[in-house]
Amino acid sequence: MTTSLSDMYGEESKLEGLLAKFDEATEMLAVAEDYAKPLKVRRVLDTARRVMLQEGGCAALEERAEKF
């Protein structure tokens, strides 16, 4: 099975989009009031799960680990 360039770029752009959503979710969690944090953490964890399912996603999250 071969991977075409369009498939590779599609995977990269999907990962980049998910990472942008993850960064946004972590920012929202950071500025949320204490009572709202349980609602915000679900979005962070769900997005992290989706990122980890992508090729290179675990490494990308590891690079961001200090932020969260």
PDB file of C-alpha atoms in Angstrom:
ATOM      1  CA  MET A   1       0.000   0.000   0.000  1.00  0.00           C
ATOM      2  CA  THR A   2       1.423   3.375  -0.951  1.00  0.00           C
ATOM      3  CA  THR A   3       0.625   6.756   0.485  1.00  0.00           C
ATOM      4  CA  SER A   4       0.107   9.585  -1.957  1.00  0.00           C
ATOM      5  CA  LEU A   5       1.331  13.110  -1.305  1.00  0.00           C
ATOM      6  CA  SER A   6      -2.224  14.368  -1.001  1.00  0.00           C
ATOM      7  CA  ASP A   7      -2.906  11.777   1.697  1.00  0.00           C
ATOM      8  CA  MET A   8       0.228  12.812   3.583  1.00  0.00           C
ATOM      9  CA  TYR A   9      -0.634  16.498   3.384  1.00  0.00           C
ATOM     10  CA  GLY A  10      -4.207  15.722   4.370  1.00  0.00           C
ATOM     11  CA  GLU A  11      -2.936  13.944   7.469  1.00  0.00           C
ATOM     12  CA  GLU A  12      -0.609  16.850   8.291  1.00  0.00           C
ATOM     13  CA  SER A  13      -3.329  19.450   7.898  1.00  0.00           C
ATOM     14  CA  LYS A  14      -5.706  17.349  10.001  1.00  0.00           C
ATOM     15  CA  LEU A  15      -3.082  17.079  12.739  1.00  0.00           C
ATOM     16  CA  GLU A  16      -2.370  20.810  12.580  1.00  0.00           C
ATOM     17  CA  GLY A  17      -6.082  21.574  12.838  1.00  0.00           C
ATOM     18  CA  LEU A  18      -6.481  19.291  15.826  1.00  0.00           C
ATOM     19  CA  LEU A  19      -3.427  20.821  17.489  1.00  0.00           C
ATOM     20  CA  ALA A  20      -4.914  24.274  17.021  1.00  0.00           C
ATOM     21  CA  LYS A  21      -8.127  23.056  18.674  1.00  0.00           C
ATOM     22  CA  PHE A  22      -6.096  21.492  21.482  1.00  0.00           C
ATOM     23  CA  ASP A  23      -4.169  24.726  22.077  1.00  0.00           C
ATOM     24  CA  GLU A  24      -7.436  26.667  22.149  1.00  0.00           C
ATOM     25  CA  ALA A  25      -8.984  24.184  24.578  1.00  0.00           C
ATOM     26  CA  THR A  26      -6.007  24.376  26.954  1.00  0.00           C
ATOM     27  CA  GLU A  27      -6.121  28.181  26.866  1.00  0.00           C
ATOM     28  CA  MET A  28      -9.836  28.127  27.677  1.00  0.00           C
ATOM     29  CA  LEU A  29      -9.166  25.751  30.565  1.00  0.00           C
ATOM     30  CA  ALA A  30      -6.371  27.960  31.886  1.00  0.00           C
ATOM     31  CA  VAL A  31      -8.569  31.059  32.063  1.00  0.00           C
ATOM     32  CA  ALA A  32     -11.751  29.313  33.218  1.00  0.00           C
ATOM     33  CA  GLU A  33     -13.170  29.910  36.656  1.00  0.00           C
ATOM     34  CA  ASP A  34     -12.760  27.009  39.080  1.00  0.00           C
ATOM     35  CA  TYR A  35     -16.427  26.046  38.847  1.00  0.00           C
ATOM     36  CA  ALA A  36     -16.182  25.793  35.033  1.00  0.00           C
ATOM     37  CA  LYS A  37     -12.978  23.744  34.830  1.00  0.00           C
ATOM     38  CA  PRO A  38     -14.699  20.323  34.911  1.00  0.00           C
ATOM     39  CA  LEU A  39     -16.614  21.312  31.785  1.00  0.00           C
ATOM     40  CA  LYS A  40     -13.521  22.617  30.001  1.00  0.00           C
ATOM     41  CA  VAL A  41     -11.236  19.689  30.831  1.00  0.00           C
ATOM     42  CA  ARG A  42     -13.445  17.310  28.857  1.00  0.00           C
ATOM     43  CA  ARG A  43     -12.737  19.257  25.661  1.00  0.00           C
ATOM     44  CA  VAL A  44      -8.993  19.174  26.382  1.00  0.00           C
ATOM     45  CA  LEU A  45      -8.986  15.417  26.962  1.00  0.00           C
ATOM     46  CA  ASP A  46     -11.215  14.639  23.980  1.00  0.00           C
ATOM     47  CA  THR A  47      -9.069  16.727  21.653  1.00  0.00           C
ATOM     48  CA  ALA A  48      -5.881  15.169  23.059  1.00  0.00           C
ATOM     49  CA  ARG A  49      -7.299  11.714  22.334  1.00  0.00           C
ATOM     50  CA  ARG A  50      -8.063  12.714  18.751  1.00  0.00           C
ATOM     51  CA  VAL A  51      -4.554  14.154  18.342  1.00  0.00           C
ATOM     52  CA  MET A  52      -2.938  10.964  19.648  1.00  0.00           C
ATOM     53  CA  LEU A  53      -4.778   8.924  17.036  1.00  0.00           C
ATOM     54  CA  GLN A  54      -2.987  10.848  14.283  1.00  0.00           C
ATOM     55  CA  GLU A  55       0.489   9.935  13.077  1.00  0.00           C
ATOM     56  CA  GLY A  56       2.940  12.152  14.955  1.00  0.00           C
ATOM     57  CA  GLY A  57       0.244  13.262  17.374  1.00  0.00           C
ATOM     58  CA  CYS A  58       1.836  11.844  20.510  1.00  0.00           C
ATOM     59  CA  ALA A  59       5.115  13.606  19.747  1.00  0.00           C
ATOM     60  CA  ALA A  60       3.262  16.861  19.109  1.00  0.00           C
ATOM     61  CA  LEU A  61       1.507  16.618  22.478  1.00  0.00           C
ATOM     62  CA  GLU A  62       4.797  15.820  24.176  1.00  0.00           C
ATOM     63  CA  GLU A  63       6.234  19.054  22.757  1.00  0.00           C
ATOM     64  CA  ARG A  64       3.329  20.953  24.330  1.00  0.00           C
ATOM     65  CA  ALA A  65       3.511  19.124  27.680  1.00  0.00           C
ATOM     66  CA  GLU A  66       5.095  22.008  29.598  1.00  0.00           C
ATOM     67  CA  LYS A  67       2.200  24.297  28.700  1.00  0.00           C
ATOM     68  CA  PHE A  68      -0.363  22.058  30.316  1.00  0.00           C
TER      69      PHE A  68
END
